[in-house]
Structure formats: C-alpha cells, structure tokens
Amino acid sequence: MSPQGFVYMDHAGTTPMDPKVLDAMAPYFSELYGNPSSLHTVGQEARYALDEARERVAAVLHCRPGEVVFTAGGTESDNAAVVGVATALQETGNHIITSSVEHHAVLHTCQYLENLGFDVTYLRVDAYGMVHPDQVYDAITDRTTLVSLIYANNEIGTINPIAEISRSVRKRAEELERTVVMHTDAVQAAGFLDLSVRQLGVDMLSLSGHKFYGPKGTGVMFIRRGTPYLPLILGGGQERERRSGTENIPGIVGLSVALEAADAIREESSAQCAALRDRIVQHISDGIPGSHLNGHPSQRLPNNVNFSFEGIEGEAILLGLDTAGIAASSGSACSSGSLEPSHVLLALAQSAELARGSLRLTLGKENTNEEVDYLLKVIDDLVPKLRQLPTLTTMGS
C-alpha cells in the first residue's frame, strides 16, 4: 500500500480544488447570487466580483481586463478561438495552420472546418514533438488567417517556442500585408510557465480552471483587442458580445483566485515538481530495459513524465498502478474493443505497438519524495510481471 493510502499522479487530467478557492467561491452560490447584468444592488454585487476576477486574470496574463473572456473550459476556449477567427476572416482567406500533436479540442475543430471548405495544414513535429518557427513561417500563404499551436503538450509535456513562433508569424504576415492571428492552447502551461501574452506575442490564448486547482467547467479565452472574431455562442451579448450567457460567478471567482495563486508559486512549484520528475525519469531510464522517454528531455513541463514500455499494453500498467493505489494515465485509449495508440506518439514516428505501451505521470504541488519512492518500487515490480503476460495485441494475432 502507498504511504498515504493513495498517490495521485494525474494532474494533467485534473487537479484537486485548492481549499481557499472553494472558500472564495462559497458566498456566490447562495448569499451573493445576483445576475451581473442586472442593474439593482444584488446584481451589481455580482458585477463587482466579475470585474475583480477579470482584473486578477489580466494581471497574470499581462493584458487588459477587457481582453479576458470567461468560458466554460479549455475545450470551449479552443473551439471558440479557432472557429471565431476562421469565420471572421474567411473572406480574406481559408487557410489554417496547426500541428499533428494538438489537443483534440483544436484538431477536431480544424477537421470540422475542413468539412466546411477550409484548408488546414497539419505541421509535422520533430522527434520530441516540437514545432519550429521556420516551419510555421514557410507554411504561411496569402490565404492563411490563423495559426493555432499548443504551448505545452498535454501528453508528452514538450514546450513549443511560442514566442519565437509568434515573431515568425508576425514577420510573414507583414511581408504578405495580411492579418494572421496567432492562438495558443496554454491549458497545461498554467502554474508552470510564463503566461504573459506580451512575452508570448500571441493574439489569443486558452486556459482551463481545473488544471490549476480551480473549479471544473471554467475557462479563459484571451483575445487581443482588435483581433477579428465572431462569437461561437450567441444570445444576451455578455462578455462584450464575445460569449453570451449569464456568467458563472462562483466558477469565475474560483478560477481567478486559483490562477493568481498558481502563478504566485509558479517557480517554487516548478522546481519541486522538476526534482521529482527527474528522479522518476532517471530511475526508469537507467533501471528498466525497453523503456523510451517521450517528449523533449529538457524543454518539457516540470511535472510531466511520459514513457513507452516495450511489450506492455498501457491499460495493463494503469490497472496495475491503480491496484497499488497510484492514479496515472496512458497515451492510449480503448475504443470499440481495440486499443488505439496516441496520435501524439504516432506523430513522433513511434510504432503503434510501442505507443500502446505508454504511461503518463503528471505531478502536482502535493506530491512528495516518499510517494515517488513508492511509485518506483511498484513500477520496478510491475513491469517485469506484465512482460511475462501475453498482450492483447499478441492474443489477437
């Protein structure tokens, strides 16, 4: 059994809510319950909370409060950014650039737009899952309107050079004398990387509250003033007519407090997680034959570990870890009775068989050295045992 009965190492999936975040949210469920669009005092109390939350988020992003749009999560923020820009600029061009390793919130949205007649370029990544600025520069044409690239990959943790890519986009757009919007999915970056949109040079950025100890069902879409955009959700004209619907005041307050808190301890938390991450990576790399680290060895999120193991199915690893009281995730998914390897790992030119044996461990601020000790002991025992068993792939051959 684990030191505390349960070890949670799936923070890329979701994080536990910070108690002070819940405390900040509590009054807006029952006491300060007004609609922020109402003119009476009860409504204006909610409006004040909404404005304060917007200022907190803007302070972390280094943007104007009016450039912060609250959404229902990272998926909505990604969808709205891609569709909103593509449709707003479709009279000037129909070409979108993204990569082969994006989150499905972007990939599936691009595929949806392809069905509507848009042209999408899916950039190839290098062996570490990274996109390079010159690739983006070369891919921009006189029909390009949008570039959407992930800041830090949700599966393998590789960090893209977004600031350099943004400069390449601006340079090429100026040469072509056209508008090309730069969007980044920064969902996994919050709490670990600098989110200053000034430094990143992006026009749009997406966040999700539950990835940094905030509430589920909350998100942010930064949209730089003057960026062409058509809203995805229509109705009452809230969020300056960029996202209609009565604002989720408790959730928005919680998200803003969580983001402010996560950014305040970003360097400390990153150092703590990186030390644990490096222990895990070194132990597995040195001690378990047939293990392959996925993602960049250094340009990766401080909390991300992703390995593929030869001769093992990812689901078997997860079940073994779960039985031992360790929560983790895999790059593969079970669909319609067959194991589908991760699209990210396949984009790294990894074989489907090896990609099915992936394990993702994502650390958080509450993880300890004692928990890592326990994890490594379990993995040392588990992997050899699983390799002695026939895999589903073998049984089906």
Tab-separated table of C-alpha atoms in Angstrom:
chain	number	residue	atom	x	y	z
A	1	MET	CA	0.000	0.000	0.000
A	2	SER	CA	1.133	3.566	-0.700
A	3	PRO	CA	2.464	5.765	2.128
A	4	GLN	CA	-0.858	7.608	2.495
A	5	GLY	CA	-3.190	5.021	1.014
A	6	PHE	CA	-3.459	6.801	-2.332
A	7	VAL	CA	-0.985	8.554	-4.664
A	8	TYR	CA	-2.364	10.961	-7.279
A	9	MET	CA	-0.150	11.499	-10.336
A	10	ASP	CA	-2.659	12.551	-12.984
A	11	HIS	CA	-2.605	16.326	-12.575
A	12	ALA	CA	-2.699	16.849	-16.347
A	13	GLY	CA	-6.119	15.194	-16.211
A	14	THR	CA	-7.404	17.385	-13.394
A	15	THR	CA	-6.294	18.835	-10.071
A	16	PRO	CA	-7.920	18.880	-6.635
A	17	MET	CA	-9.509	22.209	-5.849
A	18	ASP	CA	-7.497	24.420	-3.520
A	19	PRO	CA	-9.473	24.925	-0.258
A	20	LYS	CA	-9.024	28.706	-0.437
A	21	VAL	CA	-10.543	28.639	-3.917
A	22	LEU	CA	-13.639	26.885	-2.590
A	23	ASP	CA	-13.845	29.412	0.251
A	24	ALA	CA	-13.718	32.292	-2.238
A	25	MET	CA	-16.492	30.734	-4.325
A	26	ALA	CA	-18.872	29.844	-1.481
A	27	PRO	CA	-20.643	33.217	-0.985
A	28	TYR	CA	-21.633	33.443	-4.649
A	29	PHE	CA	-23.699	30.268	-4.570
A	30	SER	CA	-26.291	31.464	-2.058
A	31	GLU	CA	-25.555	34.857	-0.499
A	32	LEU	CA	-24.283	36.986	-3.405
A	33	TYR	CA	-26.367	35.246	-6.039
A	34	GLY	CA	-27.246	38.180	-8.323
A	35	ASN	CA	-27.128	38.268	-12.105
A	36	PRO	CA	-24.248	40.586	-13.066
A	37	SER	CA	-26.314	42.027	-15.916
A	38	SER	CA	-28.989	43.307	-13.508
A	39	LEU	CA	-28.929	46.970	-12.521
A	40	HIS	CA	-30.120	46.534	-8.948
A	41	THR	CA	-27.783	46.289	-5.970
A	42	VAL	CA	-27.810	42.487	-5.791
A	43	GLY	CA	-26.822	42.270	-9.439
A	44	GLN	CA	-24.136	44.908	-9.085
A	45	GLU	CA	-22.529	42.962	-6.241
A	46	ALA	CA	-22.093	40.108	-8.696
A	47	ARG	CA	-20.818	42.534	-11.329
A	48	TYR	CA	-18.162	43.770	-8.901
A	49	ALA	CA	-16.993	40.194	-8.272
A	50	LEU	CA	-16.874	39.570	-12.033
A	51	ASP	CA	-14.810	42.700	-12.631
A	52	GLU	CA	-12.404	41.798	-9.820
A	53	ALA	CA	-11.929	38.306	-11.235
A	54	ARG	CA	-11.243	39.702	-14.689
A	55	GLU	CA	-8.586	42.013	-13.247
A	56	ARG	CA	-6.914	39.100	-11.422
A	57	VAL	CA	-6.674	37.058	-14.612
A	58	ALA	CA	-5.479	40.069	-16.629
A	59	ALA	CA	-2.699	40.670	-14.098
A	60	VAL	CA	-1.368	37.129	-14.643
A	61	LEU	CA	-1.688	37.340	-18.436
A	62	HIS	CA	-0.280	40.891	-18.603
A	63	CYS	CA	-3.200	42.056	-20.697
A	64	ARG	CA	-6.136	44.464	-20.446
A	65	PRO	CA	-9.088	43.235	-18.356
A	66	GLY	CA	-11.327	43.784	-21.378
A	67	GLU	CA	-9.297	41.224	-23.315
A	68	VAL	CA	-10.271	38.425	-20.908
A	69	VAL	CA	-13.307	36.330	-21.881
A	70	PHE	CA	-14.666	33.762	-19.432
A	71	THR	CA	-15.832	30.431	-20.885
A	72	ALA	CA	-16.943	27.003	-19.691
A	73	GLY	CA	-13.499	25.423	-20.104
A	74	GLY	CA	-10.438	24.885	-22.250
A	75	THR	CA	-12.341	22.996	-24.933
A	76	GLU	CA	-14.774	25.851	-25.448
A	77	SER	CA	-11.924	28.369	-25.454
A	78	ASP	CA	-10.072	26.394	-28.143
A	79	ASN	CA	-13.225	25.853	-30.211
A	80	ALA	CA	-14.244	29.492	-29.974
A	81	ALA	CA	-10.783	30.793	-30.868
A	82	VAL	CA	-10.358	28.615	-33.942
A	83	VAL	CA	-13.890	28.903	-35.300
A	84	GLY	CA	-14.289	32.546	-34.284
A	85	VAL	CA	-11.201	33.725	-36.164
A	86	ALA	CA	-11.624	31.409	-39.157
A	87	THR	CA	-15.180	32.587	-39.809
A	88	ALA	CA	-14.393	36.244	-39.145
A	89	LEU	CA	-11.605	36.229	-41.751
A	90	GLN	CA	-12.995	33.759	-44.276
A	91	GLU	CA	-13.479	36.463	-46.908
A	92	THR	CA	-9.731	37.151	-46.856
A	93	GLY	CA	-8.576	33.530	-46.670
A	94	ASN	CA	-9.493	29.994	-45.659
A	95	HIS	CA	-6.133	28.529	-44.636
A	96	ILE	CA	-5.402	27.433	-41.053
A	97	ILE	CA	-2.086	26.140	-39.701
A	98	THR	CA	-1.855	23.799	-36.722
A	99	SER	CA	0.203	20.730	-35.807
A	100	SER	CA	-0.283	16.983	-35.735
A	101	VAL	CA	0.079	16.825	-31.915
A	102	GLU	CA	-2.546	19.324	-30.806
A	103	HIS	CA	-5.229	18.571	-28.239
A	104	HIS	CA	-8.376	17.171	-29.817
A	105	ALA	CA	-10.190	20.393	-28.910
A	106	VAL	CA	-8.152	22.024	-31.678
A	107	LEU	CA	-7.700	19.044	-34.024
A	108	HIS	CA	-11.364	18.118	-34.165
A	109	THR	CA	-12.335	21.759	-34.630
A	110	CYS	CA	-9.953	22.051	-37.577
A	111	GLN	CA	-11.384	18.853	-39.061
A	112	TYR	CA	-14.874	20.315	-38.651
A	113	LEU	CA	-13.784	23.436	-40.552
A	114	GLU	CA	-12.246	21.285	-43.290
A	115	ASN	CA	-15.714	19.823	-43.857
A	116	LEU	CA	-16.941	23.383	-44.357
A	117	GLY	CA	-14.357	24.075	-47.058
A	118	PHE	CA	-11.429	25.417	-45.057
A	119	ASP	CA	-7.887	24.293	-45.864
A	120	VAL	CA	-5.816	23.077	-42.893
A	121	THR	CA	-2.071	22.392	-42.760
A	122	TYR	CA	-1.060	19.959	-40.010
A	123	LEU	CA	2.618	20.624	-39.398
A	124	ARG	CA	4.846	17.657	-38.654
A	125	VAL	CA	6.793	17.724	-35.411
A	126	ASP	CA	10.345	16.656	-34.691
A	127	ALA	CA	11.296	13.534	-32.720
A	128	TYR	CA	10.468	15.340	-29.473
A	129	GLY	CA	7.059	16.632	-30.568
A	130	MET	CA	8.199	20.206	-31.169
A	131	VAL	CA	7.242	22.660	-33.911
A	132	HIS	CA	9.958	25.046	-35.119
A	133	PRO	CA	9.450	28.711	-36.110
A	134	ASP	CA	10.819	28.281	-39.633
A	135	GLN	CA	8.229	25.563	-40.318
A	136	VAL	CA	5.450	27.967	-39.458
A	137	TYR	CA	6.981	30.793	-41.464
A	138	ASP	CA	7.277	28.588	-44.554
A	139	ALA	CA	3.704	27.297	-44.212
A	140	ILE	CA	2.012	30.719	-44.191
A	141	THR	CA	0.488	31.663	-47.545
A	142	ASP	CA	-1.535	34.555	-48.911
A	143	ARG	CA	-4.656	32.660	-47.776
A	144	THR	CA	-3.583	31.977	-44.169
A	145	THR	CA	-5.717	33.567	-41.451
A	146	LEU	CA	-4.901	31.568	-38.304
A	147	VAL	CA	-2.027	29.690	-36.666
A	148	SER	CA	-3.006	27.571	-33.630
A	149	LEU	CA	-0.205	25.743	-31.801
A	150	ILE	CA	-0.104	24.228	-28.336
A	151	TYR	CA	2.176	25.879	-25.753
A	152	ALA	CA	2.973	22.698	-23.787
A	153	ASN	CA	1.795	19.315	-25.000
A	154	ASN	CA	-0.783	17.663	-22.751
A	155	GLU	CA	0.577	14.143	-23.302
A	156	ILE	CA	4.352	14.357	-23.592
A	157	GLY	CA	4.976	17.740	-21.953
A	158	THR	CA	7.110	19.206	-24.771
A	159	ILE	CA	7.173	23.013	-24.696
A	160	ASN	CA	6.917	24.803	-28.024
A	161	PRO	CA	8.889	28.037	-28.593
A	162	ILE	CA	5.690	30.065	-28.842
A	163	ALA	CA	7.330	33.494	-28.530
A	164	GLU	CA	9.686	32.726	-31.431
A	165	ILE	CA	6.847	31.235	-33.466
A	166	SER	CA	4.732	34.351	-32.858
A	167	ARG	CA	7.550	36.523	-34.180
A	168	SER	CA	7.765	34.370	-37.309
A	169	VAL	CA	4.017	34.683	-37.813
A	170	ARG	CA	4.122	38.470	-37.467
A	171	LYS	CA	7.094	38.765	-39.811
A	172	ARG	CA	5.471	36.670	-42.539
A	173	ALA	CA	2.118	38.411	-42.120
A	174	GLU	CA	3.791	41.805	-42.552
A	175	GLU	CA	5.587	40.590	-45.666
A	176	LEU	CA	2.293	39.398	-47.134
A	177	GLU	CA	0.456	42.508	-45.868
A	178	ARG	CA	-2.315	40.468	-44.309
A	179	THR	CA	-3.814	39.548	-40.930
A	180	VAL	CA	-2.696	36.217	-39.476
A	181	VAL	CA	-3.937	35.525	-35.939
A	182	MET	CA	-1.725	33.558	-33.533
A	183	HIS	CA	-3.522	31.332	-30.983
A	184	THR	CA	-2.014	29.019	-28.385
A	185	ASP	CA	-3.620	26.359	-26.206
A	186	ALA	CA	-1.938	27.066	-22.861
A	187	VAL	CA	-4.141	24.757	-20.780
A	188	GLN	CA	-1.258	22.646	-19.439
A	189	ALA	CA	1.126	25.581	-19.077
A	190	ALA	CA	-0.717	27.407	-16.295
A	191	GLY	CA	1.087	27.221	-12.972
A	192	PHE	CA	4.360	26.154	-14.599
A	193	LEU	CA	5.170	28.515	-17.476
A	194	ASP	CA	5.036	32.275	-18.033
A	195	LEU	CA	1.587	33.208	-19.349
A	196	SER	CA	2.434	36.812	-20.249
A	197	VAL	CA	0.796	37.391	-23.615
A	198	ARG	CA	3.200	40.285	-24.127
A	199	GLN	CA	6.163	37.935	-23.893
A	200	LEU	CA	4.478	35.181	-25.881
A	201	GLY	CA	3.304	37.589	-28.575
A	202	VAL	CA	0.044	35.729	-29.112
A	203	ASP	CA	-3.301	37.196	-30.144
A	204	MET	CA	-5.361	34.521	-28.417
A	205	LEU	CA	-4.749	32.069	-25.563
A	206	SER	CA	-6.838	29.345	-23.901
A	207	LEU	CA	-6.932	28.218	-20.252
A	208	SER	CA	-8.952	25.738	-18.175
A	209	GLY	CA	-9.627	26.303	-14.479
A	210	HIS	CA	-9.444	22.731	-13.246
A	211	LYS	CA	-5.860	22.291	-14.469
A	212	PHE	CA	-4.511	24.693	-11.808
A	213	TYR	CA	-6.511	23.772	-8.695
A	214	GLY	CA	-9.619	25.677	-9.750
A	215	PRO	CA	-13.185	24.529	-10.478
A	216	LYS	CA	-14.199	22.354	-13.416
A	217	GLY	CA	-16.417	23.927	-16.048
A	218	THR	CA	-14.470	27.195	-16.107
A	219	GLY	CA	-12.101	28.615	-18.689
A	220	VAL	CA	-10.494	31.703	-20.159
A	221	MET	CA	-10.058	32.899	-23.709
A	222	PHE	CA	-7.676	35.825	-24.061
A	223	ILE	CA	-8.425	37.778	-27.213
A	224	ARG	CA	-6.209	40.732	-28.009
A	225	ARG	CA	-8.059	43.965	-28.716
A	226	GLY	CA	-8.698	44.356	-32.438
A	227	THR	CA	-8.429	40.651	-33.254
A	228	PRO	CA	-11.079	39.675	-35.849
A	229	TYR	CA	-13.555	37.356	-34.147
A	230	LEU	CA	-17.117	36.096	-34.493
A	231	PRO	CA	-18.692	34.646	-31.328
A	232	LEU	CA	-19.440	30.949	-31.094
A	233	ILE	CA	-22.258	31.387	-28.549
A	234	LEU	CA	-24.953	33.978	-29.243
A	235	GLY	CA	-27.726	35.348	-27.074
A	236	GLY	CA	-27.571	38.042	-24.434
A	237	GLY	CA	-24.323	39.655	-25.516
A	238	GLN	CA	-22.399	39.041	-22.302
A	239	GLU	CA	-18.586	39.235	-22.195
A	240	ARG	CA	-18.707	42.234	-24.551
A	241	GLU	CA	-20.714	40.173	-27.051
A	242	ARG	CA	-17.940	37.596	-27.395
A	243	ARG	CA	-19.564	34.854	-25.285
A	244	SER	CA	-23.250	35.092	-24.462
A	245	GLY	CA	-24.860	33.533	-21.410
A	246	THR	CA	-25.172	34.587	-17.784
A	247	GLU	CA	-21.703	34.453	-16.278
A	248	ASN	CA	-20.881	31.659	-13.831
A	249	ILE	CA	-19.861	33.976	-10.998
A	250	PRO	CA	-18.829	31.307	-8.444
A	251	GLY	CA	-16.760	29.488	-11.054
A	252	ILE	CA	-15.199	32.656	-12.432
A	253	VAL	CA	-14.231	33.858	-8.958
A	254	GLY	CA	-12.742	30.435	-8.211
A	255	LEU	CA	-10.789	30.325	-11.466
A	256	SER	CA	-9.330	33.788	-10.914
A	257	VAL	CA	-8.247	33.039	-7.339
A	258	ALA	CA	-6.753	29.698	-8.427
A	259	LEU	CA	-4.822	31.246	-11.334
A	260	GLU	CA	-3.469	34.036	-9.157
A	261	ALA	CA	-2.368	31.520	-6.503
A	262	ALA	CA	-0.822	29.115	-9.014
A	263	ASP	CA	1.139	31.882	-10.695
A	264	ALA	CA	2.372	33.225	-7.342
A	265	ILE	CA	4.102	29.911	-6.530
A	266	ARG	CA	4.981	29.016	-10.121
A	267	GLU	CA	8.745	28.977	-9.690
A	268	GLU	CA	8.642	27.105	-6.377
A	269	SER	CA	6.142	24.547	-7.650
A	270	SER	CA	8.046	24.061	-10.908
A	271	ALA	CA	11.319	23.412	-9.063
A	272	GLN	CA	9.654	20.946	-6.700
A	273	CYS	CA	7.931	19.015	-9.480
A	274	ALA	CA	11.010	19.049	-11.730
A	275	ALA	CA	13.117	17.456	-8.997
A	276	LEU	CA	10.580	14.642	-8.599
A	277	ARG	CA	10.177	14.320	-12.368
A	278	ASP	CA	13.912	13.959	-12.885
A	279	ARG	CA	14.128	11.250	-10.211
A	280	ILE	CA	11.442	9.239	-11.989
A	281	VAL	CA	12.943	9.734	-15.456
A	282	GLN	CA	16.445	8.749	-14.377
A	283	HIS	CA	15.274	5.698	-12.421
A	284	ILE	CA	13.134	4.313	-15.240
A	285	SER	CA	15.655	5.142	-17.969
A	286	ASP	CA	18.536	3.526	-16.076
A	287	GLY	CA	16.712	0.647	-14.444
A	288	ILE	CA	14.046	-0.643	-16.837
A	289	PRO	CA	15.235	-2.002	-20.190
A	290	GLY	CA	12.969	-1.308	-23.148
A	291	SER	CA	11.692	1.989	-21.740
A	292	HIS	CA	11.517	5.048	-24.000
A	293	LEU	CA	11.086	8.611	-22.739
A	294	ASN	CA	8.578	10.504	-24.863
A	295	GLY	CA	8.942	14.233	-25.376
A	296	HIS	CA	11.858	16.626	-25.113
A	297	PRO	CA	14.400	15.660	-22.432
A	298	SER	CA	14.719	19.232	-21.117
A	299	GLN	CA	12.220	21.506	-22.906
A	300	ARG	CA	9.272	19.875	-21.163
A	301	LEU	CA	6.812	20.689	-18.417
A	302	PRO	CA	8.402	20.314	-14.975
A	303	ASN	CA	5.659	17.926	-13.868
A	304	ASN	CA	5.428	15.656	-16.920
A	305	VAL	CA	6.830	12.114	-17.297
A	306	ASN	CA	5.822	10.033	-20.314
A	307	PHE	CA	7.344	6.634	-21.115
A	308	SER	CA	6.547	3.887	-23.579
A	309	PHE	CA	7.428	0.361	-22.487
A	310	GLU	CA	8.201	-2.408	-24.940
A	311	GLY	CA	5.999	-5.479	-24.685
A	312	ILE	CA	3.299	-3.983	-22.439
A	313	GLU	CA	-0.153	-2.507	-23.008
A	314	GLY	CA	-0.736	0.875	-21.393
A	315	GLU	CA	-4.017	-0.201	-19.856
A	316	ALA	CA	-2.287	-3.057	-18.059
A	317	ILE	CA	0.159	-0.609	-16.484
A	318	LEU	CA	-2.682	1.659	-15.372
A	319	LEU	CA	-4.640	-1.174	-13.827
A	320	GLY	CA	-1.552	-2.421	-12.002
A	321	LEU	CA	-0.785	1.050	-10.663
A	322	ASP	CA	-4.392	1.631	-9.682
A	323	THR	CA	-4.449	-1.644	-7.760
A	324	ALA	CA	-1.383	-0.371	-5.899
A	325	GLY	CA	-3.153	2.897	-5.094
A	326	ILE	CA	-1.496	5.075	-7.745
A	327	ALA	CA	-3.557	7.185	-10.174
A	328	ALA	CA	-1.900	7.798	-13.561
A	329	SER	CA	-2.932	7.877	-17.219
A	330	SER	CA	-1.917	6.430	-20.558
A	331	GLY	CA	-1.408	7.808	-24.021
A	332	SER	CA	-3.643	5.101	-25.451
A	333	ALA	CA	-7.407	4.754	-25.263
A	334	CYS	CA	-9.745	1.789	-25.538
A	335	SER	CA	-12.289	2.268	-28.287
A	336	SER	CA	-14.719	-0.234	-29.751
A	337	GLY	CA	-12.825	-3.173	-28.278
A	338	SER	CA	-9.479	-2.285	-29.868
A	339	LEU	CA	-6.541	-0.354	-28.456
A	340	GLU	CA	-5.972	2.910	-30.295
A	341	PRO	CA	-2.477	4.362	-29.877
A	342	SER	CA	-1.981	8.033	-29.069
A	343	HIS	CA	-1.977	10.336	-32.103
A	344	VAL	CA	0.802	12.304	-30.404
A	345	LEU	CA	3.103	9.294	-30.084
A	346	LEU	CA	2.368	8.197	-33.643
A	347	ALA	CA	3.339	11.698	-34.796
A	348	LEU	CA	6.751	11.092	-33.186
A	349	ALA	CA	7.186	8.173	-35.634
A	350	GLN	CA	6.689	5.697	-32.810
A	351	SER	CA	5.301	2.308	-33.794
A	352	ALA	CA	1.672	1.628	-32.911
A	353	GLU	CA	2.735	-1.334	-30.780
A	354	LEU	CA	5.150	0.722	-28.698
A	355	ALA	CA	2.723	3.655	-28.471
A	356	ARG	CA	0.139	1.346	-26.905
A	357	GLY	CA	2.534	0.780	-24.005
A	358	SER	CA	2.666	4.397	-22.845
A	359	LEU	CA	2.371	5.749	-19.322
A	360	ARG	CA	1.905	9.400	-18.358
A	361	LEU	CA	2.678	10.558	-14.831
A	362	THR	CA	1.905	14.208	-14.089
A	363	LEU	CA	2.907	15.624	-10.742
A	364	GLY	CA	1.420	18.323	-8.541
A	365	LYS	CA	2.394	20.544	-5.644
A	366	GLU	CA	1.250	17.979	-3.072
A	367	ASN	CA	3.397	15.087	-4.338
A	368	THR	CA	6.370	14.054	-2.181
A	369	ASN	CA	9.648	12.171	-2.385
A	370	GLU	CA	8.067	9.373	-0.323
A	371	GLU	CA	5.341	8.970	-2.934
A	372	VAL	CA	7.929	8.818	-5.703
A	373	ASP	CA	9.827	6.151	-3.723
A	374	TYR	CA	6.660	4.100	-3.561
A	375	LEU	CA	5.840	4.652	-7.263
A	376	LEU	CA	9.280	3.500	-8.392
A	377	LYS	CA	9.112	0.399	-6.226
A	378	VAL	CA	5.727	-0.507	-7.728
A	379	ILE	CA	6.922	0.106	-11.303
A	380	ASP	CA	10.081	-1.961	-10.726
A	381	ASP	CA	7.904	-4.908	-9.660
A	382	LEU	CA	5.062	-4.335	-12.124
A	383	VAL	CA	6.806	-4.010	-15.495
A	384	PRO	CA	8.657	-7.364	-15.429
A	385	LYS	CA	5.481	-9.148	-14.312
A	386	LEU	CA	3.432	-7.612	-17.138
A	387	ARG	CA	6.048	-8.567	-19.713
A	388	GLN	CA	5.589	-12.192	-18.786
A	389	LEU	CA	1.900	-11.978	-19.722
A	390	PRO	CA	0.572	-12.123	-23.310
A	391	THR	CA	-0.622	-8.716	-24.539
A	392	LEU	CA	-3.983	-8.156	-26.216
A	393	THR	CA	-2.116	-7.498	-29.457
A	394	THR	CA	-0.343	-10.867	-29.190
A	395	MET	CA	-3.552	-12.706	-28.329
A	396	GLY	CA	-5.325	-11.208	-31.330
A	397	SER	CA	-2.594	-12.138	-33.811
